[in-house]
Amino acid sequence: MKKKRYFLFLQMMIMVFLTCACAENGQVQTAVPEEPQSDTVVESAVSRQPEREADDAKTNAVAETDADKIETTEPDTEGRLPLSPDLNHNGIAEEVRLTDIENGQELEIWENGKLIDRETGHYSHTGQYCIFLCTLDGEDYLLRYQPTMYQGVGTYSYSIINLTDNKRNVDKWSGVDFDINFGSPVYSGFDSDAIAAFMEEINGLLARSVQLLNTEEELQGTFEREGRLYDSLWWLDGWEPDFVRDENKSLQENLEEFQTAMTAAQEPVVLEETEGLPITGPLELAFYSGAGAWSTYMVLEPDGSFAAYYHDTDGCTVYVCPYEGRFGKVEKLTDASWLLTLESLERDTERSVGEEWDEEKDDHVIHYIASEPFGFTDAEEKAFKPGAQFILYSPDAAGHEPGTELYGAARFQKWMHEQREFIDSGDTLGCWGLQNLETGEGFFTD
């Protein structure tokens, strides 16, 4: 074990040196992109509810959607919609065109014969978009709404966009994540208050909008059932007899009762404790995003012990953390997954986190900064304490239906080096994977 560990560290140090020598202007990249930020924030229609002038002097103003019907627009033979917004806020009316494309729709905004914006939505799951023309305080905006539900994991977000200077400027972004796989080992949480607050906000915006493009089938069906632009959350239906929506109660009350009922309906996961890991030799696993000069490599042994090395190179500055530890308890979840409990974790350095020092290598001075053991850190990027849990997946792990190993492991799937969807039983992980259950981050064998 010691020999393998030191060999691994030697490999990493060579790689760090070569990276440093060739990356004088390298930049540190974050693992996961941050949410859109903006200097200007537009308050939601829910919080402001601005009064509308009955007789707007602007010829390009769009009327507020009637609460009792869906505001619809039909393109003419050339794809032009009967709308004249001012999305770049320069006082010149724009032309809106909607055309059908292969497996989707394309929305274009034109001004004086010049294309200033194009939005494309596809009917396939990964390319679905919903775009609305939203009017707030007499100003026109694009409202992009993405209510994504995949494998029982919801990622709902919206952005309010203006086209000032003919560029997309995000004035506000908001979102909420949740998980309705209440009994799953990879369950990530369900906050009914946060979901209800987000839905109140987006529905307030939709009430001031006209639909331009919508390739999201479930949302379109919801609008048709509601008879207006209102998202009542389609996934709350179809759970009889465990849960039935009560139309006389608020959306938040239904969310709370849904969580209670569906949690009680889940069968408990049966764990089978085993001795050691289901491997006969060391596994070499890597954790990296593919963006930036950072990575963590680890060697996992059959007895549950491991050695790892994290580095992040920014020019000739290198953040480093060699570390080792052991998984104590190993419990079988399925034939292709095991729950691992961290027994120990130790940074293999005499330097404290944040300490800096220089080393000269072949006429290059490398500036080191001691780091946390990235990959074995919590949501605040602090080193795990004993008791943290991981899941080890074999190459046979599937995720096409509830009860399969990777179903609902949305955060882990985003770290797969070959992005794909799990559609049927033939779609398997294809390699060994190790998931940090708190953050969803994943190590993989290549």
GROMACS .gro file of N, CA, C and O in nm, residues 64-148:
model
  340
   64GLU      N    1  -5.145   4.258  -2.060
   64GLU     CA    2  -5.125   4.156  -1.956
   64GLU      C    3  -5.216   4.037  -1.984
   64GLU      O    4  -5.329   4.051  -2.028
   65THR      N    5  -5.166   3.917  -1.959
   65THR     CA    6  -5.243   3.797  -1.986
   65THR      C    7  -5.368   3.791  -1.899
   65THR      O    8  -5.362   3.814  -1.779
   66ASP      N    9  -5.480   3.760  -1.959
   66ASP     CA   10  -5.605   3.740  -1.886
   66ASP      C   11  -5.592   3.615  -1.801
   66ASP      O   12  -5.549   3.509  -1.848
   67ALA      N   13  -5.632   3.621  -1.675
   67ALA     CA   14  -5.617   3.506  -1.585
   67ALA      C   15  -5.708   3.391  -1.621
   67ALA      O   16  -5.689   3.280  -1.574
   68ASP      N   17  -5.810   3.416  -1.703
   68ASP     CA   18  -5.905   3.309  -1.735
   68ASP      C   19  -5.879   3.243  -1.870
   68ASP      O   20  -5.957   3.161  -1.916
   69LYS      N   21  -5.770   3.280  -1.938
   69LYS     CA   22  -5.742   3.218  -2.066
   69LYS      C   23  -5.594   3.223  -2.094
   69LYS      O   24  -5.519   3.297  -2.032
   70ILE      N   25  -5.550   3.141  -2.189
   70ILE     CA   26  -5.411   3.145  -2.231
   70ILE      C   27  -5.396   3.248  -2.341
   70ILE      O   28  -5.469   3.247  -2.440
   71GLU      N   29  -5.304   3.339  -2.321
   71GLU     CA   30  -5.274   3.438  -2.425
   71GLU      C   31  -5.197   3.367  -2.536
   71GLU      O   32  -5.087   3.316  -2.513
   72THR      N   33  -5.253   3.357  -2.654
   72THR     CA   34  -5.189   3.285  -2.763
   72THR      C   35  -5.156   3.380  -2.877
   72THR      O   36  -5.221   3.483  -2.897
   73THR      N   37  -5.054   3.345  -2.950
   73THR     CA   38  -5.015   3.420  -3.068
   73THR      C   39  -4.989   3.321  -3.180
   73THR      O   40  -4.922   3.220  -3.158
   74GLU      N   41  -5.041   3.347  -3.297
   74GLU     CA   42  -5.021   3.259  -3.411
   74GLU      C   43  -4.940   3.332  -3.517
   74GLU      O   44  -4.972   3.445  -3.554
   75PRO      N   45  -4.834   3.270  -3.568
   75PRO     CA   46  -4.754   3.335  -3.672
   75PRO      C   47  -4.826   3.338  -3.805
   75PRO      O   48  -4.913   3.253  -3.833
   76ASP      N   49  -4.792   3.436  -3.888
   76ASP     CA   50  -4.849   3.439  -4.022
   76ASP      C   51  -4.771   3.342  -4.111
   76ASP      O   52  -4.689   3.264  -4.063
   77THR      N   53  -4.796   3.347  -4.239
   77THR     CA   54  -4.735   3.250  -4.331
   77THR      C   55  -4.583   3.263  -4.337
   77THR      O   56  -4.514   3.170  -4.376
   78GLU      N   57  -4.529   3.377  -4.297
   78GLU     CA   58  -4.385   3.397  -4.297
   78GLU      C   59  -4.324   3.384  -4.158
   78GLU      O   60  -4.207   3.415  -4.137
   79GLY      N   61  -4.406   3.337  -4.062
   79GLY     CA   62  -4.356   3.313  -3.927
   79GLY      C   63  -4.360   3.433  -3.836
   79GLY      O   64  -4.313   3.426  -3.721
   80ARG      N   65  -4.414   3.547  -3.881
   80ARG     CA   66  -4.418   3.666  -3.797
   80ARG      C   67  -4.533   3.658  -3.697
   80ARG      O   68  -4.647   3.626  -3.733
   81LEU      N   69  -4.502   3.689  -3.571
   81LEU     CA   70  -4.604   3.694  -3.467
   81LEU      C   71  -4.661   3.836  -3.457
   81LEU      O   72  -4.589   3.933  -3.480
   82PRO      N   73  -4.790   3.849  -3.423
   82PRO     CA   74  -4.853   3.982  -3.414
   82PRO      C   75  -4.813   4.056  -3.286
   82PRO      O   76  -4.897   4.094  -3.205
   83LEU      N   77  -4.683   4.074  -3.269
   83LEU     CA   78  -4.629   4.142  -3.151
   83LEU      C   79  -4.523   4.241  -3.194
   83LEU      O   80  -4.451   4.217  -3.291
   84SER      N   81  -4.513   4.352  -3.121
   84SER     CA   82  -4.411   4.453  -3.150
   84SER      C   83  -4.347   4.501  -3.021
   84SER      O   84  -4.368   4.614  -2.977
   85PRO      N   85  -4.267   4.415  -2.959
   85PRO     CA   86  -4.207   4.453  -2.831
   85PRO      C   87  -4.087   4.547  -2.850
   85PRO      O   88  -4.046   4.574  -2.963
   86ASP      N   89  -4.033   4.592  -2.740
   86ASP     CA   90  -3.909   4.671  -2.741
   86ASP      C   91  -3.816   4.609  -2.637
   86ASP      O   92  -3.799   4.659  -2.527
   87LEU      N   93  -3.754   4.499  -2.673
   87LEU     CA   94  -3.674   4.421  -2.580
   87LEU      C   95  -3.537   4.480  -2.554
   87LEU      O   96  -3.474   4.450  -2.453
   88ASN      N   97  -3.490   4.566  -2.647
   88ASN     CA   98  -3.361   4.632  -2.621
   88ASN      C   99  -3.378   4.774  -2.568
   88ASN      O  100  -3.281   4.847  -2.549
   89HIS      N  101  -3.506   4.810  -2.543
   89HIS     CA  102  -3.539   4.934  -2.472
   89HIS      C  103  -3.479   5.059  -2.538
   89HIS      O  104  -3.429   5.149  -2.470
   90ASN      N  105  -3.486   5.061  -2.671
   90ASN     CA  106  -3.435   5.179  -2.742
   90ASN      C  107  -3.545   5.258  -2.811
   90ASN      O  108  -3.518   5.349  -2.890
   91GLY      N  109  -3.672   5.222  -2.784
   91GLY     CA  110  -3.784   5.296  -2.840
   91GLY      C  111  -3.824   5.254  -2.980
   91GLY      O  112  -3.914   5.315  -3.039
   92ILE      N  113  -3.759   5.150  -3.035
   92ILE     CA  114  -3.791   5.104  -3.170
   92ILE      C  115  -3.859   4.968  -3.160
   92ILE      O  116  -3.806   4.876  -3.097
   93ALA      N  117  -3.975   4.955  -3.222
   93ALA     CA  118  -4.049   4.830  -3.218
   93ALA      C  119  -3.975   4.720  -3.293
   93ALA      O  120  -3.914   4.745  -3.399
   94GLU      N  121  -3.979   4.600  -3.241
   94GLU     CA  122  -3.911   4.486  -3.303
   94GLU      C  123  -4.012   4.390  -3.365
   94GLU      O  124  -4.132   4.396  -3.337
   95GLU      N  125  -3.961   4.303  -3.447
   95GLU     CA  126  -4.043   4.201  -3.513
   95GLU      C  127  -4.006   4.065  -3.455
   95GLU      O  128  -3.889   4.034  -3.436
   96VAL      N  129  -4.108   3.985  -3.425
   96VAL     CA  130  -4.088   3.854  -3.364
   96VAL      C  131  -4.129   3.746  -3.464
   96VAL      O  132  -4.239   3.750  -3.518
   97ARG      N  133  -4.038   3.652  -3.489
   97ARG     CA  134  -4.067   3.543  -3.583
   97ARG      C  135  -4.050   3.408  -3.513
   97ARG      O  136  -3.955   3.388  -3.436
   98LEU      N  137  -4.141   3.318  -3.540
   98LEU     CA  138  -4.136   3.182  -3.486
   98LEU      C  139  -4.150   3.083  -3.600
   98LEU      O  140  -4.247   3.087  -3.675
   99THR      N  141  -4.050   2.995  -3.615
   99THR     CA  142  -4.053   2.897  -3.723
   99THR      C  143  -4.028   2.758  -3.668
   99THR      O  144  -3.962   2.740  -3.565
  100ASP      N  145  -4.084   2.659  -3.737
  100ASP     CA  146  -4.060   2.520  -3.700
  100ASP      C  147  -3.928   2.474  -3.760
  100ASP      O  148  -3.896   2.505  -3.876
  101ILE      N  149  -3.850   2.401  -3.680
  101ILE     CA  150  -3.727   2.339  -3.728
  101ILE      C  151  -3.736   2.191  -3.696
  101ILE      O  152  -3.832   2.144  -3.634
  102GLU      N  153  -3.637   2.115  -3.738
  102GLU     CA  154  -3.638   1.973  -3.711
  102GLU      C  155  -3.637   1.948  -3.560
  102GLU      O  156  -3.548   1.993  -3.489
  103ASN      N  157  -3.740   1.882  -3.512
  103ASN     CA  158  -3.752   1.845  -3.371
  103ASN      C  159  -3.757   1.966  -3.277
  103ASN      O  160  -3.712   1.961  -3.164
  104GLY      N  161  -3.816   2.079  -3.327
  104GLY     CA  162  -3.824   2.193  -3.237
  104GLY      C  163  -3.876   2.319  -3.303
  104GLY      O  164  -3.941   2.314  -3.408
  105GLN      N  165  -3.847   2.432  -3.238
  105GLN     CA  166  -3.890   2.563  -3.288
  105GLN      C  167  -3.775   2.662  -3.272
  105GLN      O  168  -3.687   2.645  -3.187
  106GLU      N  169  -3.779   2.767  -3.354
  106GLU     CA  170  -3.677   2.871  -3.347
  106GLU      C  171  -3.745   3.007  -3.339
  106GLU      O  172  -3.834   3.038  -3.419
  107LEU      N  173  -3.704   3.086  -3.241
  107LEU     CA  174  -3.759   3.218  -3.220
  107LEU      C  175  -3.654   3.322  -3.257
  107LEU      O  176  -3.539   3.313  -3.213
  108GLU      N  177  -3.692   3.420  -3.337
  108GLU     CA  178  -3.600   3.526  -3.379
  108GLU      C  179  -3.659   3.663  -3.348
  108GLU      O  180  -3.780   3.685  -3.364
  109ILE      N  181  -3.573   3.755  -3.304
  109ILE     CA  182  -3.612   3.894  -3.280
  109ILE      C  183  -3.538   3.981  -3.381
  109ILE      O  184  -3.414   3.977  -3.388
  110TRP      N  185  -3.612   4.057  -3.460
  110TRP     CA  186  -3.553   4.142  -3.564
  110TRP      C  187  -3.585   4.289  -3.536
  110TRP      O  188  -3.692   4.321  -3.483
  111GLU      N  189  -3.492   4.377  -3.575
  111GLU     CA  190  -3.515   4.520  -3.565
  111GLU      C  191  -3.458   4.588  -3.689
  111GLU      O  192  -3.338   4.574  -3.717
  112ASN      N  193  -3.545   4.657  -3.762
  112ASN     CA  194  -3.504   4.726  -3.885
  112ASN      C  195  -3.426   4.633  -3.978
  112ASN      O  196  -3.321   4.669  -4.034
  113GLY      N  197  -3.476   4.510  -3.994
  113GLY     CA  198  -3.414   4.415  -4.086
  113GLY      C  199  -3.289   4.348  -4.033
  113GLY      O  200  -3.223   4.274  -4.107
  114LYS      N  201  -3.255   4.369  -3.904
  114LYS     CA  202  -3.135   4.310  -3.846
  114LYS      C  203  -3.174   4.211  -3.737
  114LYS      O  204  -3.253   4.243  -3.648
  115LEU      N  205  -3.118   4.091  -3.743
  115LEU     CA  206  -3.143   3.989  -3.641
  115LEU      C  207  -3.067   4.027  -3.514
  115LEU      O  208  -2.945   4.042  -3.516
  116ILE      N  209  -3.138   4.043  -3.403
  116ILE     CA  210  -3.071   4.082  -3.278
  116ILE      C  211  -3.072   3.970  -3.173
  116ILE      O  212  -2.998   3.978  -3.075
  117ASP      N  213  -3.154   3.867  -3.194
  117ASP     CA  214  -3.152   3.755  -3.098
  117ASP      C  215  -3.220   3.634  -3.160
  117ASP      O  216  -3.313   3.647  -3.241
  118ARG      N  217  -3.168   3.517  -3.123
  118ARG     CA  218  -3.227   3.392  -3.169
  118ARG      C  219  -3.232   3.294  -3.052
  118ARG      O  220  -3.134   3.277  -2.980
  119GLU      N  221  -3.345   3.229  -3.032
  119GLU     CA  222  -3.363   3.128  -2.928
  119GLU      C  223  -3.413   3.001  -2.995
  119GLU      O  224  -3.504   3.006  -3.078
  120THR      N  225  -3.358   2.888  -2.957
  120THR     CA  226  -3.397   2.760  -3.016
  120THR      C  227  -3.439   2.663  -2.907
  120THR      O  228  -3.371   2.650  -2.806
  121GLY      N  229  -3.551   2.596  -2.929
  121GLY     CA  230  -3.598   2.494  -2.836
  121GLY      C  231  -3.624   2.365  -2.909
  121GLY      O  232  -3.676   2.365  -3.021
  122HIS      N  233  -3.587   2.253  -2.847
  122HIS     CA  234  -3.610   2.121  -2.908
  122HIS      C  235  -3.707   2.041  -2.822
  122HIS      O  236  -3.720   2.065  -2.701
  123TYR      N  237  -3.773   1.945  -2.886
  123TYR     CA  238  -3.870   1.864  -2.813
  123TYR      C  239  -3.803   1.752  -2.734
  123TYR      O  240  -3.864   1.696  -2.643
  124SER      N  241  -3.679   1.720  -2.767
  124SER     CA  242  -3.607   1.620  -2.690
  124SER      C  243  -3.578   1.675  -2.551
  124SER      O  244  -3.568   1.796  -2.530
  125HIS      N  245  -3.561   1.585  -2.455
  125HIS     CA  246  -3.554   1.624  -2.314
  125HIS      C  247  -3.446   1.729  -2.285
  125HIS      O  248  -3.471   1.828  -2.215
  126THR      N  249  -3.327   1.709  -2.339
  126THR     CA  250  -3.215   1.796  -2.303
  126THR      C  251  -3.220   1.932  -2.371
  126THR      O  252  -3.144   2.021  -2.334
  127GLY      N  253  -3.308   1.952  -2.469
  127GLY     CA  254  -3.310   2.079  -2.541
  127GLY      C  255  -3.438   2.157  -2.526
  127GLY      O  256  -3.465   2.249  -2.603
  128GLN      N  257  -3.519   2.124  -2.424
  128GLN     CA  258  -3.648   2.191  -2.409
  128GLN      C  259  -3.632   2.331  -2.352
  128GLN      O  260  -3.556   2.353  -2.258
  129TYR      N  261  -3.706   2.426  -2.411
  129TYR     CA  262  -3.702   2.564  -2.365
  129TYR      C  263  -3.844   2.621  -2.368
  129TYR      O  264  -3.929   2.580  -2.447
  130CYS      N  265  -3.866   2.718  -2.280
  130CYS     CA  266  -3.991   2.792  -2.278
  130CYS      C  267  -3.955   2.941  -2.274
  130CYS      O  268  -3.885   2.984  -2.181
  131ILE      N  269  -4.001   3.017  -2.373
  131ILE     CA  270  -3.969   3.159  -2.381
  131ILE      C  271  -4.100   3.238  -2.386
  131ILE      O  272  -4.191   3.204  -2.461
  132PHE      N  273  -4.107   3.342  -2.305
  132PHE     CA  274  -4.227   3.425  -2.298
  132PHE      C  275  -4.187   3.572  -2.314
  132PHE      O  276  -4.074   3.611  -2.281
  133LEU      N  277  -4.282   3.651  -2.361
  133LEU     CA  278  -4.267   3.795  -2.363
  133LEU      C  279  -4.333   3.847  -2.237
  133LEU      O  280  -4.455   3.836  -2.219
  134CYS      N  281  -4.254   3.901  -2.145
  134CYS     CA  282  -4.302   3.944  -2.014
  134CYS      C  283  -4.292   4.096  -2.004
  134CYS      O  284  -4.187   4.153  -2.037
  135THR      N  285  -4.399   4.161  -1.959
  135THR     CA  286  -4.399   4.306  -1.947
  135THR      C  287  -4.409   4.345  -1.801
  135THR      O  288  -4.503   4.309  -1.731
  136LEU      N  289  -4.308   4.420  -1.752
  136LEU     CA  290  -4.301   4.466  -1.615
  136LEU      C  291  -4.282   4.617  -1.614
  136LEU      O  292  -4.186   4.667  -1.674
  137ASP      N  293  -4.371   4.688  -1.547
  137ASP     CA  294  -4.365   4.834  -1.541
  137ASP      C  295  -4.354   4.897  -1.679
  137ASP      O  296  -4.278   4.992  -1.700
  138GLY      N  297  -4.427   4.842  -1.774
  138GLY     CA  298  -4.427   4.899  -1.908
  138GLY      C  299  -4.306   4.867  -1.992
  138GLY      O  300  -4.295   4.914  -2.105
  139GLU      N  301  -4.211   4.788  -1.939
  139GLU     CA  302  -4.092   4.749  -2.013
  139GLU      C  303  -4.101   4.602  -2.052
  139GLU      O  304  -4.153   4.519  -1.976
  140ASP      N  305  -4.050   4.571  -2.171
  140ASP     CA  306  -4.059   4.435  -2.224
  140ASP      C  307  -3.932   4.356  -2.195
  140ASP      O  308  -3.820   4.408  -2.207
  141TYR      N  309  -3.950   4.228  -2.161
  141TYR     CA  310  -3.839   4.138  -2.131
  141TYR      C  311  -3.869   4.000  -2.189
  141TYR      O  312  -3.985   3.964  -2.210
  142LEU      N  313  -3.764   3.924  -2.213
  142LEU     CA  314  -3.779   3.782  -2.241
  142LEU      C  315  -3.775   3.709  -2.108
  142LEU      O  316  -3.685   3.730  -2.027
  143LEU      N  317  -3.872   3.624  -2.086
  143LEU     CA  318  -3.875   3.539  -1.967
  143LEU      C  319  -3.845   3.396  -2.012
  143LEU      O  320  -3.922   3.336  -2.085
  144ARG      N  321  -3.729   3.347  -1.973
  144ARG     CA  322  -3.691   3.209  -2.006
  144ARG      C  323  -3.717   3.122  -1.883
  144ARG      O  324  -3.659   3.144  -1.777
  145TYR      N  325  -3.803   3.024  -1.900
  145TYR     CA  326  -3.842   2.936  -1.789
  145TYR      C  327  -3.803   2.793  -1.824
  145TYR      O  328  -3.837   2.743  -1.931
  146GLN      N  329  -3.729   2.729  -1.734
  146GLN     CA  330  -3.685   2.592  -1.756
  146GLN      C  331  -3.725   2.505  -1.635
  146GLN      O  332  -3.652   2.496  -1.537
  147PRO      N  333  -3.842   2.441  -1.643
  147PRO     CA  334  -3.888   2.352  -1.536
  147PRO      C  335  -3.846   2.208  -1.566
  147PRO      O  336  -3.924   2.127  -1.616
  148THR      N  337  -3.722   2.176  -1.537
  148THR     CA  338  -3.666   2.046  -1.575
  148THR      C  339  -3.690   1.942  -1.466
  148THR      O  340  -3.657   1.963  -1.349
   0.00000   0.00000   0.00000
